[in-house]
Short mmCIF file of C-alpha atoms in Angstrom, two decimals:
data_model
loop_
_atom_site.label_atom_id
_atom_site.label_comp_id
_atom_site.label_asym_id
_atom_site.label_seq_id
_atom_site.Cartn_x
_atom_site.Cartn_y
_atom_site.Cartn_z
CA MET K 1 -2.59 -32.27 -82.44
CA ALA K 2 -2.73 -29.58 -79.78
CA THR K 3 -5.40 -29.63 -77.10
CA TRP K 4 -6.44 -26.78 -74.85
CA ASP K 5 -7.97 -26.40 -71.42
CA VAL K 6 -9.78 -23.06 -71.24
CA HIS K 7 -11.05 -21.38 -68.05
CA VAL K 8 -13.45 -18.45 -68.32
CA ARG K 9 -14.18 -16.14 -65.39
CA THR K 10 -16.41 -13.07 -65.21
CA ASP K 11 -16.80 -10.14 -62.84
CA GLY K 12 -20.60 -10.55 -62.94
CA GLY K 13 -20.92 -13.32 -60.38
CA VAL K 14 -22.62 -16.68 -60.68
CA ARG K 15 -25.54 -15.42 -62.74
CA GLU K 16 -23.33 -14.00 -65.47
CA LEU K 17 -21.17 -17.13 -65.42
CA GLU K 18 -24.25 -19.27 -65.96
CA GLU K 19 -25.42 -16.93 -68.76
CA ILE K 20 -22.17 -17.25 -70.68
CA ALA K 21 -22.20 -21.03 -70.10
CA ASP K 22 -25.69 -21.24 -71.62
CA TRP K 23 -24.56 -19.04 -74.52
CA LEU K 24 -21.53 -21.24 -75.25
CA ARG K 25 -23.53 -24.46 -75.00
CA ARG K 26 -25.64 -23.27 -77.95
CA GLU K 27 -22.62 -23.65 -80.22
CA PRO K 28 -22.82 -27.13 -81.77
CA GLU K 29 -19.02 -27.54 -81.61
CA LEU K 30 -18.98 -26.73 -77.87
CA GLN K 31 -21.90 -28.91 -76.75
CA GLY K 32 -20.79 -31.30 -74.04
CA ARG K 33 -17.52 -29.40 -73.51
CA VAL K 34 -18.63 -26.55 -71.22
CA GLY K 35 -18.69 -27.22 -67.48
CA LEU K 36 -18.91 -25.13 -64.31
CA GLU K 37 -15.78 -25.24 -62.15
CA LYS K 38 -16.27 -25.23 -58.38
CA ARG K 39 -13.66 -25.19 -55.65
CA ALA K 40 -13.50 -28.03 -53.15
CA ILE K 41 -16.07 -27.94 -50.35
CA GLY K 42 -14.48 -26.85 -47.08
CA ASP K 43 -15.25 -28.00 -43.55
CA GLY K 44 -18.65 -26.78 -42.41
CA GLU K 45 -19.77 -25.82 -45.93
CA LEU K 46 -22.82 -27.32 -47.59
CA GLY K 47 -21.61 -26.55 -51.10
CA THR K 48 -19.84 -24.02 -53.25
CA LEU K 49 -20.80 -21.71 -56.08
CA PRO K 50 -19.24 -21.95 -59.54
CA GLU K 51 -16.07 -19.88 -59.89
CA ALA K 52 -15.33 -20.39 -63.58
CA LEU K 53 -16.23 -22.26 -66.72
CA GLU K 54 -13.98 -25.05 -67.84
CA ILE K 55 -13.89 -25.99 -71.50
CA ALA K 56 -11.81 -28.87 -72.85
CA ILE K 57 -10.89 -28.45 -76.49
CA GLY K 58 -9.23 -30.96 -78.77
CA GLY K 59 -8.65 -30.03 -82.37
CA SER K 60 -7.62 -26.71 -83.80
CA GLY K 61 -10.97 -25.74 -85.30
CA ILE K 62 -12.81 -25.50 -81.99
CA LEU K 63 -10.72 -22.84 -80.21
CA PRO K 64 -11.61 -20.15 -82.80
CA VAL K 65 -15.31 -21.10 -82.44
CA LEU K 66 -15.05 -20.56 -78.68
CA LEU K 67 -13.27 -17.23 -79.05
CA GLN K 68 -15.71 -15.98 -81.70
CA SER K 69 -18.65 -16.96 -79.51
CA ILE K 70 -17.20 -15.09 -76.52
CA GLN K 71 -16.51 -12.13 -78.81
CA THR K 72 -20.17 -12.09 -79.92
CA TRP K 73 -21.39 -12.46 -76.32
CA LEU K 74 -19.28 -9.45 -75.29
CA SER K 75 -20.73 -7.38 -78.14
CA LEU K 76 -24.24 -7.99 -76.77
CA ARG K 77 -23.38 -7.13 -73.16
CA ASN K 78 -22.79 -3.88 -71.33
CA ARG K 79 -20.11 -3.70 -68.69
CA SER K 80 -19.20 -7.38 -68.87
CA ARG K 81 -15.61 -8.49 -68.42
CA VAL K 82 -14.24 -11.96 -69.00
CA ARG K 83 -10.89 -13.43 -68.09
CA LEU K 84 -9.63 -16.31 -70.20
CA THR K 85 -6.85 -18.68 -69.23
CA ILE K 86 -5.88 -20.93 -72.14
CA ARG K 87 -3.54 -23.84 -71.32
CA GLU K 88 -2.11 -25.72 -74.28
CA SER K 89 -1.16 -29.38 -73.91
CA SER K 90 2.48 -28.33 -74.44
CA GLY K 91 2.30 -26.38 -71.16
CA ARG K 92 2.07 -22.92 -72.69
CA VAL K 93 -0.41 -20.63 -70.90
CA VAL K 94 -2.03 -17.51 -72.39
CA GLU K 95 -4.22 -15.18 -70.34
CA VAL K 96 -6.38 -12.28 -71.45
CA GLU K 97 -8.91 -9.94 -69.90
CA ALA K 98 -11.57 -8.64 -72.25
CA ASP K 99 -14.44 -6.22 -71.87
CA ARG K 100 -14.77 -5.39 -75.58
CA PRO K 101 -15.07 -7.70 -78.56
CA GLN K 102 -11.86 -6.20 -79.98
CA ASP K 103 -9.92 -7.55 -76.98
CA ILE K 104 -10.53 -11.09 -78.26
CA GLU K 105 -9.35 -10.26 -81.78
CA ARG K 106 -5.65 -10.97 -81.17
CA PHE K 107 -6.46 -14.50 -80.04
CA LEU K 108 -8.51 -15.14 -83.13
CA HIS K 109 -5.54 -14.07 -85.27
CA ALA K 110 -3.12 -16.12 -83.17
CA THR K 111 -5.19 -19.27 -83.68
CA ASP K 112 -5.50 -18.83 -87.47
CA ASP K 113 -2.15 -20.57 -87.95
CA GLN K 114 -2.89 -23.48 -85.63
#
């Protein structure tokens, strides 16, 4: 069974990243899987801000749920852009930038066979 590690970034800063995290956490299949990714704290820093979402996915049925949820979120937003990096356990990496729901469509079709 394939597993995926998905990173989601936005151009909207921390606030938008937290908004999409909250949105994704409402999906029953994604509960407990969505985390905020922060870089390591450097010398003289008190902390860091989240840079991306990290979502661990095991099982083929969950990746389409994630993509459909992001697609819906994009349809409700103006001027939002997300960048997805999807790493499969086999080592394959797929990246996409999306600012329209249609941009996610090819990934939904690609996961239909998995």
